[in-house]
mmCIF file of C-alpha atoms and ligand atoms in Angstrom:
data_model
loop_
_atom_site.group_PDB
_atom_site.id
_atom_site.type_symbol
_atom_site.label_atom_id
_atom_site.label_comp_id
_atom_site.label_asym_id
_atom_site.label_seq_id
_atom_site.Cartn_x
_atom_site.Cartn_y
_atom_site.Cartn_z
ATOM 1 C CA MET A 1287 116.292 74.372 113.103
ATOM 2 C CA SER A 1288 118.701 77.217 113.763
ATOM 3 C CA LEU A 1289 117.465 80.483 115.155
ATOM 4 C CA ASP A 1290 118.486 82.233 111.954
ATOM 5 C CA SER A 1291 116.393 80.031 109.718
ATOM 6 C CA LEU A 1292 113.464 80.330 112.109
ATOM 7 C CA TYR A 1293 113.713 84.103 111.776
ATOM 8 C CA GLN A 1294 114.013 83.812 108.015
ATOM 9 C CA GLU A 1295 110.821 81.822 107.988
ATOM 10 C CA VAL A 1296 108.996 84.484 110.021
ATOM 11 C CA ILE A 1297 110.160 87.152 107.558
ATOM 12 C CA LEU A 1298 109.218 85.097 104.499
ATOM 13 C CA ASP A 1299 105.818 84.325 105.960
ATOM 14 C CA HIS A 1300 105.034 88.010 106.484
ATOM 15 C CA TYR A 1301 106.415 88.745 103.010
ATOM 16 C CA LYS A 1302 104.184 86.192 101.310
ATOM 17 C CA ASN A 1303 101.122 86.866 103.457
ATOM 18 C CA PRO A 1304 101.411 90.464 104.620
ATOM 19 C CA HIS A 1305 99.057 91.432 107.417
ATOM 20 C CA HIS A 1306 97.052 94.650 107.120
ATOM 21 C CA TYR A 1307 97.713 94.841 103.383
ATOM 22 C CA GLY A 1308 95.214 97.123 101.691
ATOM 23 C CA THR A 1309 93.818 100.629 101.828
ATOM 24 C CA LEU A 1310 91.671 102.718 104.163
ATOM 25 C CA PRO A 1311 89.650 104.944 101.831
ATOM 26 C CA GLY A 1312 89.607 108.542 103.013
ATOM 27 C CA ALA A 1313 92.262 108.076 105.708
ATOM 28 C CA PRO A 1314 95.449 110.176 105.668
ATOM 29 C CA LEU A 1315 98.119 108.612 103.487
ATOM 30 C CA ILE A 1316 101.876 108.867 103.501
ATOM 31 C CA HIS A 1317 104.179 107.647 100.759
ATOM 32 C CA GLU A 1318 107.768 106.724 101.543
ATOM 33 C CA GLU A 1319 110.493 105.344 99.311
ATOM 34 C CA ASN A 1320 113.842 103.702 99.811
ATOM 35 C CA PRO A 1321 115.644 104.467 96.532
ATOM 36 C CA SER A 1322 118.705 102.378 97.395
ATOM 37 C CA CYS A 1323 116.581 99.222 97.161
ATOM 38 C CA GLY A 1324 113.486 100.350 95.264
ATOM 39 C CA ASP A 1325 111.091 99.792 98.155
ATOM 40 C CA GLN A 1326 107.906 101.848 98.247
ATOM 41 C CA ILE A 1327 105.137 102.033 100.783
ATOM 42 C CA ASP A 1328 101.798 103.790 101.066
ATOM 43 C CA LEU A 1329 100.673 103.767 104.671
ATOM 44 C CA GLN A 1330 97.257 104.821 105.956
ATOM 45 C CA MET A 1331 96.106 105.090 109.521
ATOM 46 C CA ILE A 1332 93.013 106.067 111.487
ATOM 47 C CA VAL A 1333 93.597 107.514 114.951
ATOM 48 C CA GLY A 1334 90.568 107.794 117.226
ATOM 49 C CA ALA A 1335 89.664 110.689 119.509
ATOM 50 C CA ASP A 1336 91.170 108.608 122.333
ATOM 51 C CA GLN A 1337 94.558 108.791 120.546
ATOM 52 C CA ARG A 1338 94.416 105.084 119.799
ATOM 53 C CA ILE A 1339 95.329 103.643 116.406
ATOM 54 C CA GLN A 1340 92.023 102.145 115.290
ATOM 55 C CA ALA A 1341 93.145 100.899 111.896
ATOM 56 C CA ILE A 1342 96.341 100.834 109.880
ATOM 57 C CA LYS A 1343 96.977 99.462 106.391
ATOM 58 C CA PHE A 1344 99.699 99.555 103.789
ATOM 59 C CA THR A 1345 100.316 98.796 100.149
ATOM 60 C CA GLY A 1346 103.515 98.957 98.172
ATOM 61 C CA GLN A 1347 106.289 97.218 96.320
ATOM 62 C CA GLY A 1348 109.484 96.103 97.888
ATOM 63 C CA CYS A 1349 111.905 93.473 99.038
ATOM 64 C CA ALA A 1350 111.085 90.820 101.618
ATOM 65 C CA ILE A 1351 112.637 92.830 104.456
ATOM 66 C CA SER A 1352 110.697 96.024 103.763
ATOM 67 C CA ARG A 1353 107.415 94.215 103.264
ATOM 68 C CA ALA A 1354 107.794 91.928 106.264
ATOM 69 C CA SER A 1355 108.730 94.884 108.437
ATOM 70 C CA ALA A 1356 105.607 96.776 107.306
ATOM 71 C CA SER A 1357 103.435 93.732 107.953
ATOM 72 C CA MET A 1358 104.835 93.192 111.448
ATOM 73 C CA MET A 1359 104.797 96.910 112.256
ATOM 74 C CA THR A 1360 101.101 97.285 111.410
ATOM 75 C CA GLU A 1361 100.411 94.150 113.423
ATOM 76 C CA VAL A 1362 101.994 95.494 116.624
ATOM 77 C CA VAL A 1363 100.835 99.126 116.483
ATOM 78 C CA GLU A 1364 97.140 98.556 115.718
ATOM 79 C CA GLY A 1365 95.205 99.174 118.920
ATOM 80 C CA LYS A 1366 98.120 100.996 120.529
ATOM 81 C CA THR A 1367 98.024 104.639 121.558
ATOM 82 C CA VAL A 1368 100.022 107.243 119.669
ATOM 83 C CA ASP A 1369 102.471 107.461 122.587
ATOM 84 C CA GLU A 1370 102.901 103.689 122.679
ATOM 85 C CA ALA A 1371 103.520 103.697 118.927
ATOM 86 C CA ARG A 1372 106.244 106.319 119.377
ATOM 87 C CA GLN A 1373 107.844 104.120 122.014
ATOM 88 C CA LEU A 1374 107.770 101.122 119.664
ATOM 89 C CA ILE A 1375 109.426 103.178 116.924
ATOM 90 C CA ALA A 1376 112.199 104.114 119.364
ATOM 91 C CA GLU A 1377 112.633 100.517 120.510
ATOM 92 C CA PHE A 1378 112.791 99.182 116.967
ATOM 93 C CA GLN A 1379 115.416 101.779 116.040
ATOM 94 C CA GLN A 1380 117.433 100.976 119.167
ATOM 95 C CA MET A 1381 117.361 97.294 118.248
ATOM 96 C CA LEU A 1382 118.661 97.973 114.726
ATOM 97 C CA MET A 1383 121.183 100.684 115.622
ATOM 98 C CA ASN A 1384 122.553 99.434 118.939
ATOM 99 C CA ASP A 1385 121.423 95.802 119.100
ATOM 100 C CA ALA A 1386 119.532 96.878 122.244
ATOM 101 C CA ASP A 1387 117.286 94.539 124.178
ATOM 102 C CA VAL A 1388 113.630 95.139 123.406
ATOM 103 C CA SER A 1389 110.338 94.438 125.152
ATOM 104 C CA ASP A 1390 108.053 91.591 124.102
ATOM 105 C CA GLU A 1391 105.815 94.233 122.537
ATOM 106 C CA LEU A 1392 107.851 94.070 119.344
ATOM 107 C CA GLY A 1393 106.877 90.420 118.887
ATOM 108 C CA ASP A 1394 107.930 88.983 115.523
ATOM 109 C CA LEU A 1395 109.907 92.141 114.773
ATOM 110 C CA GLU A 1396 112.752 90.634 116.746
ATOM 111 C CA ALA A 1397 113.268 88.554 113.595
ATOM 112 C CA LEU A 1398 114.687 91.653 111.903
ATOM 113 C CA ARG A 1399 117.458 92.109 114.462
ATOM 114 C CA GLY A 1400 120.002 90.398 112.189
ATOM 115 C CA VAL A 1401 119.437 93.080 109.571
ATOM 116 C CA ARG A 1402 121.680 95.417 111.560
ATOM 117 C CA GLN A 1403 124.702 93.588 110.136
ATOM 118 C CA PHE A 1404 123.712 94.874 106.686
ATOM 119 C CA PRO A 1405 123.498 98.688 106.818
ATOM 120 C CA VAL A 1406 121.900 98.883 103.351
ATOM 121 C CA ARG A 1407 119.098 96.611 104.534
ATOM 122 C CA VAL A 1408 118.453 98.690 107.639
ATOM 123 C CA LYS A 1409 116.824 101.237 105.315
ATOM 124 C CA CYS A 1410 114.513 98.505 104.042
ATOM 125 C CA ALA A 1411 113.562 97.503 107.586
ATOM 126 C CA THR A 1412 112.913 101.053 108.780
ATOM 127 C CA LEU A 1413 110.952 102.309 105.744
ATOM 128 C CA ALA A 1414 107.523 101.454 107.155
ATOM 129 C CA TRP A 1415 108.537 102.951 110.500
ATOM 130 C CA HIS A 1416 109.471 106.261 108.908
ATOM 131 C CA ALA A 1417 106.038 106.259 107.305
ATOM 132 C CA LEU A 1418 104.425 105.550 110.669
ATOM 133 C CA GLN A 1419 106.398 108.322 112.319
ATOM 134 C CA ALA A 1420 105.291 110.744 109.626
ATOM 135 C CA LEU A 1421 101.630 109.767 110.027
ATOM 136 C CA LEU A 1422 101.505 110.045 113.810
ATOM 137 C CA PRO A 1423 99.826 113.208 115.007
ATOM 138 C CA ASP A 1424 102.292 115.894 115.975
ATOM 139 C CA ALA A 1425 103.042 115.758 119.704
ATOM 140 C CA ASP A 1426 102.305 119.489 119.830
ATOM 141 C CA ASN A 1427 98.761 118.768 118.692
ATOM 142 C CA ALA A 1428 98.075 116.132 121.339
ATOM 143 C CA PRO A 1429 94.975 116.949 123.418
ATOM 144 C CA GLU A 1430 96.918 117.306 126.659
ATOM 145 C CA ALA A 1431 99.069 119.987 125.032
ATOM 146 C CA LYS A 1432 96.003 122.080 124.214
ATOM 147 C CA THR A 1433 95.425 123.957 127.420
ATOM 148 C CA PRO A 1434 92.547 126.393 127.304
ATOM 149 C CA ALA A 1435 93.674 130.006 127.312
HETATM 150 ZN ZN1 ZN B 1149 114.531 96.702 100.429
#
């Protein structure tokens, strides 16, 4: 089996059986769309007082790339801290923009590396990540930034 078809299988598997698919009633929600493909995502996330992502879920309609990316993204960021999640966003973007080497933390997401050859599809792959970025607490509001007067 070629590496490409192995990757395709990973993507199709996440597409057919998305992880963390569903809703988190009451949790903050962000809606993002990729009009060039018709992908939509609703992402919800619960961040604990320790700045760790306790739960993350998504629903939406979209192509295999957008859905698989959302499934894999939720898989890797759950349990991570907000800072670690920011780092993963940066790594994923570096992989798609510059074909950069990435840490093992990205796991299955490496399967989306080939998408960089198709600029239109990059928007599909990054949709869920834009949603994540938008949901992460503002760095200015992080506890360490709040120094008592
Ligand atoms: Zn798409």
